[in-house]
Tab-separated table of C-alpha atoms in Angstrom:
chain	number	residue	atom	x	y	z
A	10	UNK	CA	0.428	0.059	0.010
A	11	UNK	CA	1.543	3.545	-0.313
A	12	UNK	CA	1.694	5.564	1.904
A	13	UNK	CA	-1.603	7.697	2.233
A	14	UNK	CA	-3.610	3.960	2.129
A	15	UNK	CA	-1.329	3.404	5.037
A	16	UNK	CA	-2.619	6.389	6.466
A	17	UNK	CA	-6.450	5.945	6.069
A	18	UNK	CA	-5.588	2.166	7.253
A	19	UNK	CA	-4.284	3.462	10.148
A	20	UNK	CA	-5.843	6.643	11.357
A	21	UNK	CA	-2.014	8.212	11.371
A	22	UNK	CA	-1.788	11.884	9.569
A	23	UNK	CA	1.057	11.143	6.314
A	24	UNK	CA	2.818	13.808	8.388
A	25	UNK	CA	3.029	11.664	10.826
A	26	UNK	CA	3.963	8.821	9.359
A	27	UNK	CA	6.569	10.590	7.731
A	28	UNK	CA	7.642	11.516	11.521
A	29	UNK	CA	8.110	8.541	12.676
A	30	UNK	CA	9.959	6.928	9.142
A	31	UNK	CA	12.619	10.329	9.960
A	32	UNK	CA	13.094	9.551	13.438
A	33	UNK	CA	13.015	5.280	12.388
A	34	UNK	CA	10.233	4.175	14.654
A	35	UNK	CA	9.189	2.716	11.471
A	36	UNK	CA	11.085	1.122	9.036
A	37	UNK	CA	11.825	2.520	5.083
A	38	UNK	CA	9.185	0.559	3.011
A	39	UNK	CA	9.773	-0.775	-0.028
A	40	UNK	CA	10.812	2.087	-2.704
A	41	UNK	CA	8.906	1.186	-6.069
A	42	UNK	CA	9.592	4.506	-7.701
A	43	UNK	CA	11.490	7.797	-6.580
A	44	UNK	CA	8.096	9.111	-4.846
A	45	UNK	CA	6.865	6.051	-4.093
A	46	UNK	CA	7.261	3.279	-1.340
A	47	UNK	CA	4.850	0.486	-0.762
A	48	UNK	CA	4.105	-0.695	2.851
A	49	UNK	CA	2.802	-3.937	4.054
A	50	UNK	CA	0.487	-5.349	6.451
A	51	UNK	CA	3.795	-5.123	9.174
A	52	UNK	CA	4.024	-1.272	9.652
A	53	UNK	CA	0.404	-1.378	9.645
A	54	UNK	CA	1.046	-3.094	12.921
A	55	UNK	CA	4.004	-0.825	13.764
A	56	UNK	CA	2.019	2.183	13.482
A	57	UNK	CA	-0.382	1.142	16.113
A	58	UNK	CA	2.822	0.074	18.441
A	59	UNK	CA	4.036	3.138	18.341
A	60	UNK	CA	0.085	5.392	18.638
A	61	UNK	CA	-0.472	2.776	21.098
A	62	UNK	CA	2.781	3.763	23.196
A	63	UNK	CA	3.362	7.299	21.960
A	64	UNK	CA	0.138	8.812	22.787
A	65	UNK	CA	-2.136	6.202	25.476
A	66	UNK	CA	1.652	5.246	26.803
A	67	UNK	CA	3.158	8.184	27.565
A	68	UNK	CA	6.756	6.978	25.829
A	69	UNK	CA	9.321	9.717	24.043
A	70	UNK	CA	9.701	8.878	20.858
A	71	UNK	CA	13.230	7.776	22.647
A	72	UNK	CA	11.685	5.568	24.863
A	73	UNK	CA	9.170	3.987	22.206
A	74	UNK	CA	11.972	3.551	20.004
A	75	UNK	CA	14.704	1.735	23.022
A	76	UNK	CA	11.431	-0.749	23.278
A	77	UNK	CA	10.912	-1.235	19.217
A	78	UNK	CA	14.439	-1.997	19.823
A	79	UNK	CA	14.058	-4.933	22.418
A	80	UNK	CA	11.008	-6.310	19.873
A	81	UNK	CA	14.048	-6.459	16.975
A	82	UNK	CA	16.550	-9.333	19.884
A	83	UNK	CA	15.543	-12.525	20.387
A	84	UNK	CA	16.101	-13.378	23.653
A	85	UNK	CA	17.957	-16.518	24.462
A	86	UNK	CA	15.591	-17.562	28.460
A	87	UNK	CA	13.579	-16.205	29.572
A	88	UNK	CA	16.163	-14.840	32.131
A	89	UNK	CA	17.285	-12.600	29.342
A	90	UNK	CA	14.296	-11.016	28.330
A	91	UNK	CA	13.550	-10.012	31.139
A	92	UNK	CA	16.427	-7.928	30.892
A	93	UNK	CA	16.338	-6.897	27.480
A	94	UNK	CA	12.477	-6.082	28.184
A	95	UNK	CA	13.440	-4.036	31.139
A	96	UNK	CA	16.416	-2.327	30.567
A	97	UNK	CA	14.275	-0.855	26.928
A	98	UNK	CA	11.276	0.411	29.655
A	99	UNK	CA	11.556	4.438	30.554
A	100	UNK	CA	12.971	4.630	34.115
A	101	UNK	CA	13.201	8.277	35.329
A	102	UNK	CA	15.400	8.897	37.679
A	103	UNK	CA	18.221	5.623	36.754
A	104	UNK	CA	20.946	7.524	37.757
A	105	UNK	CA	19.946	7.751	41.012
A	106	UNK	CA	22.290	5.185	43.195
A	107	UNK	CA	19.971	2.996	45.201
A	108	UNK	CA	18.467	4.716	48.860
A	109	UNK	CA	19.812	2.457	51.504
A	110	UNK	CA	15.598	2.260	52.765
A	111	UNK	CA	14.749	1.277	49.198
A	112	UNK	CA	17.461	-1.485	50.110
A	113	UNK	CA	16.444	-2.463	53.294
A	114	UNK	CA	12.300	-2.343	52.326
A	115	UNK	CA	13.667	-4.588	49.768
A	116	UNK	CA	15.659	-6.978	51.482
A	117	UNK	CA	12.878	-7.452	54.394
A	118	UNK	CA	10.262	-8.022	51.526
A	119	UNK	CA	12.476	-11.250	50.575
A	120	UNK	CA	12.465	-10.126	46.226
A	121	UNK	CA	14.565	-11.556	44.362
A	122	UNK	CA	15.716	-8.708	42.592
A	123	UNK	CA	19.612	-8.459	40.772
A	124	UNK	CA	21.479	-6.020	42.977
A	125	UNK	CA	21.811	-3.889	39.431
A	126	UNK	CA	18.651	-3.753	38.534
A	127	UNK	CA	17.519	0.020	37.465
A	128	UNK	CA	14.399	-0.260	39.268
A	129	UNK	CA	15.792	-0.226	42.142
A	130	UNK	CA	17.195	3.573	41.586
A	131	UNK	CA	14.599	4.353	39.482
A	132	UNK	CA	12.055	3.365	42.748
A	133	UNK	CA	14.743	4.903	45.279
A	134	UNK	CA	14.183	8.075	43.054
A	135	UNK	CA	10.343	8.086	42.968
A	136	UNK	CA	10.637	7.387	47.276
A	137	UNK	CA	12.447	11.384	47.060
A	138	UNK	CA	10.788	12.902	44.555
A	139	UNK	CA	7.891	12.225	46.389
A	140	UNK	CA	9.978	12.903	50.436
A	141	UNK	CA	10.748	16.750	47.761
A	142	UNK	CA	7.175	17.205	46.380
A	143	UNK	CA	5.680	17.594	50.170
A	144	UNK	CA	3.998	14.194	49.294
A	145	UNK	CA	5.970	11.909	51.158
A	146	UNK	CA	4.453	8.701	50.974
A	147	UNK	CA	3.713	7.145	54.186
A	148	UNK	CA	6.323	3.109	55.424
A	149	UNK	CA	2.758	1.617	55.145
A	150	UNK	CA	1.456	2.276	51.931
A	151	UNK	CA	4.473	1.366	50.590
A	152	UNK	CA	4.377	-2.252	51.741
A	153	UNK	CA	0.857	-2.139	51.032
A	154	UNK	CA	1.921	-0.773	47.661
A	155	UNK	CA	4.426	-4.623	47.006
A	156	UNK	CA	2.475	-6.906	48.171
A	157	UNK	CA	-0.764	-5.121	45.273
A	158	UNK	CA	2.126	-5.078	43.403
A	159	UNK	CA	3.511	-8.655	43.638
A	160	UNK	CA	0.020	-9.950	42.968
A	161	UNK	CA	-0.626	-7.739	39.509
A	162	UNK	CA	3.711	-9.711	38.202
A	163	UNK	CA	0.788	-12.690	39.479
A	164	UNK	CA	-0.802	-12.071	37.110
A	165	UNK	CA	1.435	-10.750	34.310
A	166	UNK	CA	3.854	-13.514	34.723
A	167	UNK	CA	0.399	-15.975	34.347
A	168	UNK	CA	-0.911	-13.742	31.199
A	169	UNK	CA	3.369	-14.242	30.136
A	170	UNK	CA	3.204	-18.058	30.366
A	171	UNK	CA	0.384	-18.781	27.536
A	172	UNK	CA	3.006	-17.282	25.180
A	173	UNK	CA	3.966	-19.439	22.796
A	174	UNK	CA	7.431	-18.313	22.471
A	175	UNK	CA	9.981	-16.474	24.600
A	176	UNK	CA	9.407	-12.855	21.560
A	177	UNK	CA	5.850	-13.540	22.611
A	178	UNK	CA	6.846	-13.640	25.916
A	179	UNK	CA	9.210	-10.513	25.405
A	180	UNK	CA	6.635	-8.188	22.907
A	181	UNK	CA	4.452	-8.574	26.504
A	182	UNK	CA	6.670	-8.150	28.615
A	183	UNK	CA	8.264	-4.855	26.806
A	184	UNK	CA	4.503	-3.344	25.213
A	185	UNK	CA	2.091	-5.121	28.112
A	186	UNK	CA	4.549	-3.108	30.652
A	187	UNK	CA	3.557	0.171	29.138
A	188	UNK	CA	0.301	-0.238	27.972
A	189	UNK	CA	-0.958	-1.767	31.293
A	190	UNK	CA	1.201	1.027	33.661
A	191	UNK	CA	-1.540	2.775	31.839
A	192	UNK	CA	-4.438	0.457	32.792
A	193	UNK	CA	-3.575	0.250	36.348
A	194	UNK	CA	-2.864	4.249	36.775
A	195	UNK	CA	-7.558	4.393	35.625
A	196	UNK	CA	-8.084	1.294	37.742
A	197	UNK	CA	-6.365	3.294	40.897
A	198	UNK	CA	-8.245	7.288	39.968
A	199	UNK	CA	-11.431	4.952	39.935
A	200	UNK	CA	-10.776	2.707	42.737
A	201	UNK	CA	-9.903	5.718	44.383
A	202	UNK	CA	-12.919	6.983	43.201
A	203	UNK	CA	-15.277	4.125	44.631
A	204	UNK	CA	-13.795	3.890	47.993
A	205	UNK	CA	-13.879	7.512	48.592
A	206	UNK	CA	-17.451	8.010	47.467
A	207	UNK	CA	-18.410	5.146	49.678
A	208	UNK	CA	-17.024	5.890	52.563
A	209	UNK	CA	-18.809	8.961	52.340
A	210	UNK	CA	-22.228	7.645	51.838
A	211	UNK	CA	-21.739	5.274	55.095
A	212	UNK	CA	-21.424	2.505	52.620
A	213	UNK	CA	-17.590	-0.087	53.489
A	214	UNK	CA	-16.166	0.494	50.116
A	215	UNK	CA	-14.039	-3.413	50.474
A	216	UNK	CA	-17.488	-5.671	51.247
A	217	UNK	CA	-19.086	-4.440	49.441
A	218	UNK	CA	-16.475	-5.103	46.398
A	219	UNK	CA	-15.708	-8.578	48.322
A	220	UNK	CA	-19.715	-10.008	47.879
A	221	UNK	CA	-19.542	-8.981	44.057
A	222	UNK	CA	-15.764	-10.529	43.604
B	1	UNK	CA	16.670	34.544	48.157
B	2	UNK	CA	17.589	36.515	44.269
B	3	UNK	CA	17.060	33.908	41.785
B	4	UNK	CA	20.582	32.395	41.833
B	5	UNK	CA	20.450	31.573	45.247
B	6	UNK	CA	16.913	30.102	44.124
B	7	UNK	CA	18.649	27.815	41.408
B	8	UNK	CA	21.152	27.048	44.255
B	9	UNK	CA	19.231	26.051	47.258
B	10	UNK	CA	16.477	23.972	44.203
B	11	UNK	CA	19.440	21.869	41.918
B	12	UNK	CA	17.195	23.529	39.070
B	13	UNK	CA	19.892	25.682	36.645
B	14	UNK	CA	18.655	29.768	36.495
B	15	UNK	CA	17.505	29.247	32.596
B	16	UNK	CA	15.192	26.363	33.410
B	17	UNK	CA	13.890	28.137	36.272
B	18	UNK	CA	13.726	31.324	34.256
B	19	UNK	CA	11.852	28.707	31.673
B	20	UNK	CA	9.236	27.540	35.060
B	21	UNK	CA	8.580	31.602	35.161
B	22	UNK	CA	7.542	32.104	31.678
B	23	UNK	CA	5.336	29.017	31.567
B	24	UNK	CA	3.745	30.500	34.893
B	25	UNK	CA	4.630	27.544	37.188
B	26	UNK	CA	6.558	29.711	39.038
B	27	UNK	CA	5.004	32.917	40.350
B	28	UNK	CA	7.699	35.445	40.040
B	29	UNK	CA	9.445	36.795	42.889
B	30	UNK	CA	8.943	40.065	44.309
B	31	UNK	CA	10.853	43.128	42.426
B	32	UNK	CA	13.567	45.221	44.442
B	33	UNK	CA	14.618	46.182	41.305
B	34	UNK	CA	14.581	47.178	37.690
B	35	UNK	CA	16.645	44.149	36.999
B	36	UNK	CA	16.861	41.936	40.296
B	37	UNK	CA	13.401	40.132	42.044
B	38	UNK	CA	13.023	38.244	45.655
B	39	UNK	CA	12.619	34.625	45.828
B	40	UNK	CA	10.952	32.629	49.414
B	41	UNK	CA	10.790	29.592	50.750
B	42	UNK	CA	7.429	29.100	48.762
B	43	UNK	CA	9.122	29.338	45.517
B	44	UNK	CA	11.991	26.807	47.102
B	45	UNK	CA	8.998	24.732	48.053
B	46	UNK	CA	6.803	25.137	44.586
B	47	UNK	CA	10.380	24.931	42.654
B	48	UNK	CA	10.884	20.875	44.157
B	49	UNK	CA	7.621	20.263	43.294
B	50	UNK	CA	7.825	21.142	39.654
B	51	UNK	CA	11.083	19.258	39.323
B	52	UNK	CA	9.561	16.438	40.561
B	53	UNK	CA	6.673	16.165	38.971
B	54	UNK	CA	7.858	16.567	35.774
B	55	UNK	CA	11.397	14.467	36.277
B	56	UNK	CA	9.738	11.759	38.418
B	57	UNK	CA	5.929	11.627	37.679
B	58	UNK	CA	7.006	11.725	33.678
B	59	UNK	CA	3.554	15.000	33.200
B	60	UNK	CA	4.407	17.570	30.370
B	61	UNK	CA	4.585	21.118	31.496
B	62	UNK	CA	0.545	21.926	30.871
B	63	UNK	CA	-0.516	19.071	33.044
B	64	UNK	CA	1.726	20.303	35.651
B	65	UNK	CA	0.400	23.939	35.020
B	66	UNK	CA	-3.068	21.949	35.825
B	67	UNK	CA	-1.596	20.502	38.910
B	68	UNK	CA	-0.670	23.363	39.849
B	69	UNK	CA	-3.991	25.301	39.373
B	70	UNK	CA	-5.656	22.541	41.393
B	71	UNK	CA	-3.911	23.463	44.260
B	72	UNK	CA	-4.773	27.023	44.580
B	73	UNK	CA	-7.913	26.422	45.118
B	74	UNK	CA	-9.600	25.562	48.536
B	75	UNK	CA	-12.234	22.292	47.732
B	76	UNK	CA	-15.340	22.853	49.421
B	77	UNK	CA	-16.312	18.933	50.401
B	78	UNK	CA	-13.978	15.776	49.808
B	79	UNK	CA	-16.685	14.813	46.788
B	80	UNK	CA	-15.878	18.289	45.617
B	81	UNK	CA	-11.652	17.924	46.219
B	82	UNK	CA	-12.247	14.273	44.425
B	83	UNK	CA	-13.820	16.031	41.507
B	84	UNK	CA	-10.358	18.650	40.739
B	85	UNK	CA	-7.337	16.542	41.989
B	86	UNK	CA	-8.909	13.706	39.211
B	87	UNK	CA	-9.298	16.445	36.908
B	88	UNK	CA	-6.157	17.969	36.465
B	89	UNK	CA	-4.239	14.255	37.073
B	90	UNK	CA	-2.990	14.156	32.970
B	91	UNK	CA	-5.764	11.507	30.996
B	92	UNK	CA	-4.798	9.488	27.926
B	93	UNK	CA	-7.718	9.476	25.639
B	94	UNK	CA	-10.383	11.162	27.421
B	95	UNK	CA	-11.258	12.076	24.605
B	96	UNK	CA	-12.752	8.677	23.537
B	97	UNK	CA	-16.319	7.447	24.352
B	98	UNK	CA	-15.941	4.985	27.478
B	99	UNK	CA	-16.244	0.802	25.891
B	100	UNK	CA	-19.313	-1.402	26.630
B	101	UNK	CA	-16.399	-3.317	27.475
B	102	UNK	CA	-14.667	-0.530	30.379
B	103	UNK	CA	-18.819	0.124	31.656
B	104	UNK	CA	-19.604	-4.318	32.207
B	105	UNK	CA	-16.881	-4.468	33.780
B	106	UNK	CA	-17.153	-1.497	36.850
B	107	UNK	CA	-20.864	-2.573	37.108
B	108	UNK	CA	-20.008	-5.962	37.843
B	109	UNK	CA	-16.858	-4.780	40.939
B	110	UNK	CA	-19.575	-2.898	41.618
B	111	UNK	CA	-17.742	0.086	41.765
B	112	UNK	CA	-19.337	3.258	42.524
B	113	UNK	CA	-18.288	5.289	40.043
B	114	UNK	CA	-19.680	8.660	38.455
B	115	UNK	CA	-20.471	8.076	34.746
B	116	UNK	CA	-18.888	10.816	33.642
B	117	UNK	CA	-15.843	9.514	35.537
B	118	UNK	CA	-13.199	10.717	32.705
B	119	UNK	CA	-11.077	7.553	34.415
B	120	UNK	CA	-13.711	5.082	32.703
B	121	UNK	CA	-12.703	6.375	29.397
B	122	UNK	CA	-8.914	6.423	29.830
B	123	UNK	CA	-9.469	2.476	31.119
B	124	UNK	CA	-11.946	2.844	27.226
B	125	UNK	CA	-8.941	4.280	25.620
B	126	UNK	CA	-5.846	2.111	26.807
B	127	UNK	CA	-7.897	-1.413	27.200
B	128	UNK	CA	-8.118	-0.419	23.368
B	129	UNK	CA	-4.925	0.557	22.848
B	130	UNK	CA	-3.392	-2.280	24.536
B	131	UNK	CA	-5.474	-4.664	22.263
B	132	UNK	CA	-3.652	-2.084	18.959
B	133	UNK	CA	0.194	-2.850	19.943
B	134	UNK	CA	-1.192	-6.631	20.472
B	135	UNK	CA	-0.775	-6.874	24.004
B	136	UNK	CA	-4.453	-7.169	24.371
B	137	UNK	CA	-4.804	-8.122	28.845
B	138	UNK	CA	-6.562	-11.360	29.467
B	139	UNK	CA	-9.924	-10.595	31.540
B	140	UNK	CA	-8.803	-12.562	34.576
B	141	UNK	CA	-5.867	-9.916	34.933
B	142	UNK	CA	-7.790	-7.411	34.784
B	143	UNK	CA	-9.432	-8.548	37.427
B	144	UNK	CA	-6.758	-9.034	39.659
B	145	UNK	CA	-5.885	-5.546	38.780
B	146	UNK	CA	-8.802	-4.402	40.267
B	147	UNK	CA	-8.047	-6.153	42.935
B	148	UNK	CA	-4.779	-4.891	43.273
B	149	UNK	CA	-5.997	-1.330	42.785
B	150	UNK	CA	-8.541	-1.278	45.466
B	151	UNK	CA	-6.496	-2.739	47.939
B	152	UNK	CA	-3.023	0.532	46.355
B	153	UNK	CA	-6.954	3.184	46.941
B	154	UNK	CA	-7.807	1.612	50.546
B	155	UNK	CA	-3.434	2.657	51.306
B	156	UNK	CA	-4.074	6.229	49.325
B	157	UNK	CA	-7.564	6.613	51.082
B	158	UNK	CA	-6.052	4.894	54.696
B	159	UNK	CA	-3.102	8.151	53.695
B	160	UNK	CA	-5.623	11.125	52.935
B	161	UNK	CA	-7.131	11.067	55.903
B	162	UNK	CA	-4.209	11.382	58.593
B	163	UNK	CA	-3.614	14.750	56.903
B	164	UNK	CA	-5.371	17.701	59.292
B	165	UNK	CA	-7.980	19.615	55.875
B	166	UNK	CA	-8.709	19.604	52.641
B	167	UNK	CA	-5.970	21.850	51.809
B	168	UNK	CA	-3.450	19.119	52.790
B	169	UNK	CA	-5.636	16.300	51.192
B	170	UNK	CA	-6.324	18.146	47.791
B	171	UNK	CA	-2.372	18.039	47.373
B	172	UNK	CA	-1.800	14.676	48.998
B	173	UNK	CA	-4.511	13.322	45.804
B	174	UNK	CA	-3.423	15.290	42.953
B	175	UNK	CA	0.441	15.751	43.591
B	176	UNK	CA	0.497	12.450	45.631
B	177	UNK	CA	-1.209	10.300	42.515
B	178	UNK	CA	1.122	11.429	40.444
B	179	UNK	CA	4.308	10.218	42.216
B	180	UNK	CA	3.100	7.621	43.689
B	181	UNK	CA	2.253	6.243	39.810
B	182	UNK	CA	6.351	6.184	39.640
B	183	UNK	CA	6.364	4.218	42.819
B	184	UNK	CA	3.874	1.655	41.920
B	185	UNK	CA	5.679	1.448	37.824
B	186	UNK	CA	9.192	1.164	39.892
B	187	UNK	CA	7.850	-1.635	42.424
B	188	UNK	CA	5.612	-3.206	39.457
B	189	UNK	CA	9.077	-4.235	37.895
B	190	UNK	CA	10.487	-5.369	40.854
B	191	UNK	CA	7.534	-7.604	41.473
B	192	UNK	CA	8.095	-9.166	37.805
B	193	UNK	CA	11.919	-9.201	38.587
B	194	UNK	CA	11.444	-11.020	41.579
B	195	UNK	CA	8.432	-13.389	40.283
B	196	UNK	CA	10.587	-14.255	37.464
B	197	UNK	CA	13.645	-14.975	38.928
B	198	UNK	CA	11.601	-16.646	41.467
B	199	UNK	CA	9.732	-18.996	39.489
B	200	UNK	CA	13.617	-19.513	37.288
B	201	UNK	CA	15.566	-21.066	40.744
B	202	UNK	CA	12.110	-23.283	41.263
B	203	UNK	CA	11.356	-21.198	44.241
B	204	UNK	CA	7.537	-20.549	44.685
B	205	UNK	CA	8.019	-15.881	44.311
B	206	UNK	CA	4.619	-15.953	46.553
B	207	UNK	CA	5.171	-18.447	49.720
B	208	UNK	CA	8.613	-16.650	50.411
B	209	UNK	CA	7.001	-13.246	50.154
B	210	UNK	CA	3.780	-14.126	52.796
B	211	UNK	CA	6.407	-15.306	54.864
B	212	UNK	CA	8.660	-12.751	55.343
B	213	UNK	CA	5.540	-10.105	55.580
């Protein structure tokens, strides 16, 4: 298909498609003349991926490129896959060192996490930033978050193990983690509203949910 | 203090501070001469807030301005506060309608959520984007996420109710939700690594954690 058809198929404007091409997020089409290239279904899929990562996932072009590059690698093992996927994900504050507080916290949880894992440093930066923003997170809340994160990871890994091979797993891990961050962020706001509104109405928000579950 | 001292105090460069002033994220200092203004501790606090929201929270300048504007309002009630805080938070995909799937899902959970709540539409957009990105989230996983989000909201609202007044609650809700999204995102990656690594080593990752908790 031509670039105008790729645009019609994906709902992404031709100028944005040209931007994706310039930024090397999208592979060039096969040249059929000096001014025209041919695009395939693989391009349609890639454009939908980029749009989802940037518009809903909130990723920058640079971070999007990291994810796209990770998808082109072939992991040798599950451990390898985890490393590739996590290194490709945005990790704000990763240039800061891990804090003593976070180090002790992870040790207390008993989580098996590499001492060099970037998420240790991102977590340290996020905890410190919350403090600097005047909203330090209480110790109890971090523990509740960790427990909830473990339940989420259980669901993630269960879904991951249903993939047929390591390539599909890598895609689900790298892209799924970004997209599911967006899903979780919305669910969290809905849950806050439910809990707040229920308490205002004198109803136990947790009873309600347990009864329905 | 002078702008150079504000810079030294916060670790934010003078040119970035001038950018914050131009973008009206930061109130102007009190003019003491034609070329010099005086900044206060309130400016130090605001600069730290903006840096945390943009660098770690990943907010754009426009979204940051929404949060800062929300902090200047005085909520009349807890319900009002929730509305102000949630409207100020970034909600990608909020211009799309709520999907039938999300509508039924929230009804099944029994959550008390306004039919017009923007998070309904963001959730719809995120679920659809995950599908378009080739990583549709399984129904089981969304349910696990909702359950985990409820546990997170419980921790959030518990922390909120410890605030002395509605102004402080608003700040904790608006700023805390952004900062805690960053904390959760890191915890989620750590939990994925823990679960993945434990399974590879033939250890039950959930037993381990329950024993330590």
